[in-house]
JSON list of C-alpha atoms in Angstrom, two decimals:
[
{"chain": "O", "resi": 1, "resn": "UNK", "atom": "CA", "xyz": [-43.15, -43.37, 19.06]},
{"chain": "O", "resi": 2, "resn": "UNK", "atom": "CA", "xyz": [-45.13, -40.70, 17.89]},
{"chain": "O", "resi": 3, "resn": "UNK", "atom": "CA", "xyz": [-44.44, -39.18, 13.94]},
{"chain": "O", "resi": 4, "resn": "UNK", "atom": "CA", "xyz": [-43.31, -35.82, 14.02]},
{"chain": "O", "resi": 5, "resn": "UNK", "atom": "CA", "xyz": [-44.39, -33.29, 11.22]},
{"chain": "O", "resi": 6, "resn": "UNK", "atom": "CA", "xyz": [-42.22, -30.83, 10.01]},
{"chain": "O", "resi": 7, "resn": "UNK", "atom": "CA", "xyz": [-43.89, -28.46, 8.32]},
{"chain": "O", "resi": 8, "resn": "UNK", "atom": "CA", "xyz": [-42.04, -26.77, 5.22]},
{"chain": "O", "resi": 9, "resn": "UNK", "atom": "CA", "xyz": [-40.47, -23.39, 5.53]},
{"chain": "O", "resi": 10, "resn": "UNK", "atom": "CA", "xyz": [-40.86, -22.47, 2.36]},
{"chain": "O", "resi": 11, "resn": "UNK", "atom": "CA", "xyz": [-44.31, -20.95, 3.57]},
{"chain": "O", "resi": 12, "resn": "UNK", "atom": "CA", "xyz": [-42.83, -19.15, 6.28]},
{"chain": "O", "resi": 13, "resn": "UNK", "atom": "CA", "xyz": [-40.05, -17.99, 3.97]},
{"chain": "O", "resi": 14, "resn": "UNK", "atom": "CA", "xyz": [-42.70, -16.04, 1.37]},
{"chain": "O", "resi": 15, "resn": "UNK", "atom": "CA", "xyz": [-45.12, -14.58, 4.03]},
{"chain": "O", "resi": 16, "resn": "UNK", "atom": "CA", "xyz": [-41.61, -12.80, 5.17]},
{"chain": "O", "resi": 17, "resn": "UNK", "atom": "CA", "xyz": [-41.02, -11.61, 1.79]},
{"chain": "O", "resi": 18, "resn": "UNK", "atom": "CA", "xyz": [-44.63, -9.92, 1.32]},
{"chain": "O", "resi": 19, "resn": "UNK", "atom": "CA", "xyz": [-43.54, -8.09, 4.49]},
{"chain": "O", "resi": 20, "resn": "UNK", "atom": "CA", "xyz": [-40.08, -7.21, 3.65]},
{"chain": "O", "resi": 21, "resn": "UNK", "atom": "CA", "xyz": [-40.77, -6.53, -0.44]},
{"chain": "O", "resi": 22, "resn": "UNK", "atom": "CA", "xyz": [-42.31, -2.58, 0.42]},
{"chain": "O", "resi": 23, "resn": "UNK", "atom": "CA", "xyz": [-38.59, -1.76, 1.87]},
{"chain": "O", "resi": 24, "resn": "UNK", "atom": "CA", "xyz": [-36.36, -3.69, -0.58]},
{"chain": "O", "resi": 25, "resn": "UNK", "atom": "CA", "xyz": [-35.50, -0.60, -2.02]},
{"chain": "O", "resi": 26, "resn": "UNK", "atom": "CA", "xyz": [-34.81, 1.32, 1.41]},
{"chain": "O", "resi": 27, "resn": "UNK", "atom": "CA", "xyz": [-33.09, -2.16, 2.48]},
{"chain": "O", "resi": 28, "resn": "UNK", "atom": "CA", "xyz": [-30.24, -2.55, -0.32]},
{"chain": "O", "resi": 29, "resn": "UNK", "atom": "CA", "xyz": [-29.72, 1.87, -0.02]},
{"chain": "O", "resi": 30, "resn": "UNK", "atom": "CA", "xyz": [-28.53, 0.87, 3.61]},
{"chain": "O", "resi": 31, "resn": "UNK", "atom": "CA", "xyz": [-26.52, -1.86, 2.28]},
{"chain": "O", "resi": 32, "resn": "UNK", "atom": "CA", "xyz": [-24.26, -0.05, -0.31]},
{"chain": "O", "resi": 33, "resn": "UNK", "atom": "CA", "xyz": [-24.57, 2.88, 1.73]},
{"chain": "O", "resi": 34, "resn": "UNK", "atom": "CA", "xyz": [-22.74, 0.83, 4.94]},
{"chain": "O", "resi": 35, "resn": "UNK", "atom": "CA", "xyz": [-20.49, -1.09, 2.08]},
{"chain": "O", "resi": 36, "resn": "UNK", "atom": "CA", "xyz": [-19.43, 2.28, 1.00]},
{"chain": "O", "resi": 37, "resn": "UNK", "atom": "CA", "xyz": [-18.55, 3.49, 4.49]},
{"chain": "O", "resi": 38, "resn": "UNK", "atom": "CA", "xyz": [-16.77, 0.86, 5.37]},
{"chain": "O", "resi": 39, "resn": "UNK", "atom": "CA", "xyz": [-14.64, 0.99, 2.79]},
{"chain": "O", "resi": 40, "resn": "UNK", "atom": "CA", "xyz": [-14.10, 4.66, 2.98]},
{"chain": "O", "resi": 41, "resn": "UNK", "atom": "CA", "xyz": [-13.32, 3.85, 6.47]},
{"chain": "O", "resi": 42, "resn": "UNK", "atom": "CA", "xyz": [-10.64, 1.32, 5.94]},
{"chain": "O", "resi": 43, "resn": "UNK", "atom": "CA", "xyz": [-9.15, 3.89, 2.75]},
{"chain": "O", "resi": 44, "resn": "UNK", "atom": "CA", "xyz": [-8.59, 6.67, 5.65]},
{"chain": "O", "resi": 45, "resn": "UNK", "atom": "CA", "xyz": [-6.99, 4.12, 7.65]},
{"chain": "O", "resi": 46, "resn": "UNK", "atom": "CA", "xyz": [-4.90, 2.69, 4.88]},
{"chain": "O", "resi": 47, "resn": "UNK", "atom": "CA", "xyz": [-4.00, 6.15, 4.41]},
{"chain": "O", "resi": 48, "resn": "UNK", "atom": "CA", "xyz": [-2.70, 7.58, 7.45]},
{"chain": "O", "resi": 49, "resn": "UNK", "atom": "CA", "xyz": [-1.16, 4.73, 9.48]},
{"chain": "O", "resi": 50, "resn": "UNK", "atom": "CA", "xyz": [1.03, 5.26, 12.52]},
{"chain": "O", "resi": 51, "resn": "UNK", "atom": "CA", "xyz": [4.26, 4.50, 12.36]},
{"chain": "O", "resi": 52, "resn": "UNK", "atom": "CA", "xyz": [6.56, 4.71, 15.67]},
{"chain": "O", "resi": 53, "resn": "UNK", "atom": "CA", "xyz": [10.36, 5.84, 15.44]},
{"chain": "O", "resi": 54, "resn": "UNK", "atom": "CA", "xyz": [11.13, 2.55, 16.68]},
{"chain": "O", "resi": 55, "resn": "UNK", "atom": "CA", "xyz": [9.88, 0.18, 13.31]},
{"chain": "O", "resi": 56, "resn": "UNK", "atom": "CA", "xyz": [11.26, 3.03, 11.56]},
{"chain": "O", "resi": 57, "resn": "UNK", "atom": "CA", "xyz": [14.85, 2.54, 13.13]},
{"chain": "O", "resi": 58, "resn": "UNK", "atom": "CA", "xyz": [15.16, -1.73, 12.96]},
{"chain": "O", "resi": 59, "resn": "UNK", "atom": "CA", "xyz": [13.88, -1.08, 9.24]},
{"chain": "O", "resi": 60, "resn": "UNK", "atom": "CA", "xyz": [16.98, 1.59, 8.41]},
{"chain": "O", "resi": 61, "resn": "UNK", "atom": "CA", "xyz": [19.15, -1.00, 10.71]},
{"chain": "O", "resi": 62, "resn": "UNK", "atom": "CA", "xyz": [18.09, -4.02, 8.43]},
{"chain": "O", "resi": 63, "resn": "UNK", "atom": "CA", "xyz": [19.44, -2.33, 5.17]},
{"chain": "O", "resi": 64, "resn": "UNK", "atom": "CA", "xyz": [22.49, -2.72, 3.41]},
{"chain": "O", "resi": 65, "resn": "UNK", "atom": "CA", "xyz": [25.16, 0.04, 4.14]},
{"chain": "O", "resi": 66, "resn": "UNK", "atom": "CA", "xyz": [26.27, 0.67, 0.42]},
{"chain": "O", "resi": 67, "resn": "UNK", "atom": "CA", "xyz": [30.17, -0.26, -0.49]},
{"chain": "O", "resi": 68, "resn": "UNK", "atom": "CA", "xyz": [32.55, 0.40, -3.30]},
{"chain": "O", "resi": 69, "resn": "UNK", "atom": "CA", "xyz": [35.61, -1.99, -3.63]},
{"chain": "O", "resi": 70, "resn": "UNK", "atom": "CA", "xyz": [38.87, -0.01, -2.48]},
{"chain": "O", "resi": 71, "resn": "UNK", "atom": "CA", "xyz": [40.85, -0.73, -6.21]},
{"chain": "O", "resi": 72, "resn": "UNK", "atom": "CA", "xyz": [37.75, 0.15, -7.89]},
{"chain": "O", "resi": 73, "resn": "UNK", "atom": "CA", "xyz": [37.71, 3.78, -5.84]},
{"chain": "O", "resi": 74, "resn": "UNK", "atom": "CA", "xyz": [41.22, 4.07, -6.70]},
{"chain": "O", "resi": 75, "resn": "UNK", "atom": "CA", "xyz": [40.98, 3.30, -9.97]},
{"chain": "O", "resi": 76, "resn": "UNK", "atom": "CA", "xyz": [37.91, 5.74, -10.57]},
{"chain": "O", "resi": 77, "resn": "UNK", "atom": "CA", "xyz": [40.26, 8.37, -8.63]},
{"chain": "O", "resi": 78, "resn": "UNK", "atom": "CA", "xyz": [42.84, 8.15, -11.05]},
{"chain": "O", "resi": 79, "resn": "UNK", "atom": "CA", "xyz": [40.87, 8.60, -14.54]},
{"chain": "O", "resi": 80, "resn": "UNK", "atom": "CA", "xyz": [39.72, 11.62, -12.28]},
{"chain": "O", "resi": 81, "resn": "UNK", "atom": "CA", "xyz": [42.63, 12.81, -12.41]},
{"chain": "O", "resi": 82, "resn": "UNK", "atom": "CA", "xyz": [44.24, 12.14, -15.60]},
{"chain": "O", "resi": 83, "resn": "UNK", "atom": "CA", "xyz": [41.35, 13.04, -17.96]},
{"chain": "O", "resi": 84, "resn": "UNK", "atom": "CA", "xyz": [40.19, 16.79, -18.52]},
{"chain": "O", "resi": 85, "resn": "UNK", "atom": "CA", "xyz": [36.50, 15.19, -19.19]},
{"chain": "O", "resi": 86, "resn": "UNK", "atom": "CA", "xyz": [35.90, 13.46, -17.01]},
{"chain": "O", "resi": 87, "resn": "UNK", "atom": "CA", "xyz": [37.18, 16.12, -13.80]},
{"chain": "O", "resi": 88, "resn": "UNK", "atom": "CA", "xyz": [34.66, 18.49, -15.57]},
{"chain": "O", "resi": 89, "resn": "UNK", "atom": "CA", "xyz": [31.98, 16.01, -15.10]},
{"chain": "O", "resi": 90, "resn": "UNK", "atom": "CA", "xyz": [32.54, 14.57, -11.61]},
{"chain": "O", "resi": 91, "resn": "UNK", "atom": "CA", "xyz": [32.30, 18.71, -10.73]},
{"chain": "O", "resi": 92, "resn": "UNK", "atom": "CA", "xyz": [29.02, 18.95, -13.04]},
{"chain": "O", "resi": 93, "resn": "UNK", "atom": "CA", "xyz": [27.62, 16.43, -11.27]},
{"chain": "O", "resi": 94, "resn": "UNK", "atom": "CA", "xyz": [28.88, 16.84, -7.86]},
{"chain": "O", "resi": 95, "resn": "UNK", "atom": "CA", "xyz": [27.41, 20.52, -8.14]},
{"chain": "O", "resi": 96, "resn": "UNK", "atom": "CA", "xyz": [23.87, 19.31, -10.11]},
{"chain": "O", "resi": 97, "resn": "UNK", "atom": "CA", "xyz": [23.26, 16.10, -9.84]},
{"chain": "O", "resi": 98, "resn": "UNK", "atom": "CA", "xyz": [20.10, 16.11, -12.37]},
{"chain": "O", "resi": 99, "resn": "UNK", "atom": "CA", "xyz": [21.02, 18.04, -14.75]},
{"chain": "O", "resi": 100, "resn": "UNK", "atom": "CA", "xyz": [21.50, 15.85, -17.88]}
]
């Protein structure tokens, strides 16, 4: 059997770093510019998603329909009919619901 001699990779790495040293600033700039461009691309793609009508309809159909109990509706109706203050509140909120 013959002995295989393995050279240390350290001298090769040091030689490569010496050759690259003048271009470190340019390489860092290119790396940061690439990261910045990627982030702009991702933000742009997330800001304007394309949603199909089928997805919207399926999401709307999955939402529960709000319902009010018949007994509560009758009670509200009788309160509205019996009280003048409540009648004015119903009319005001019906005409302008965002007024305080």
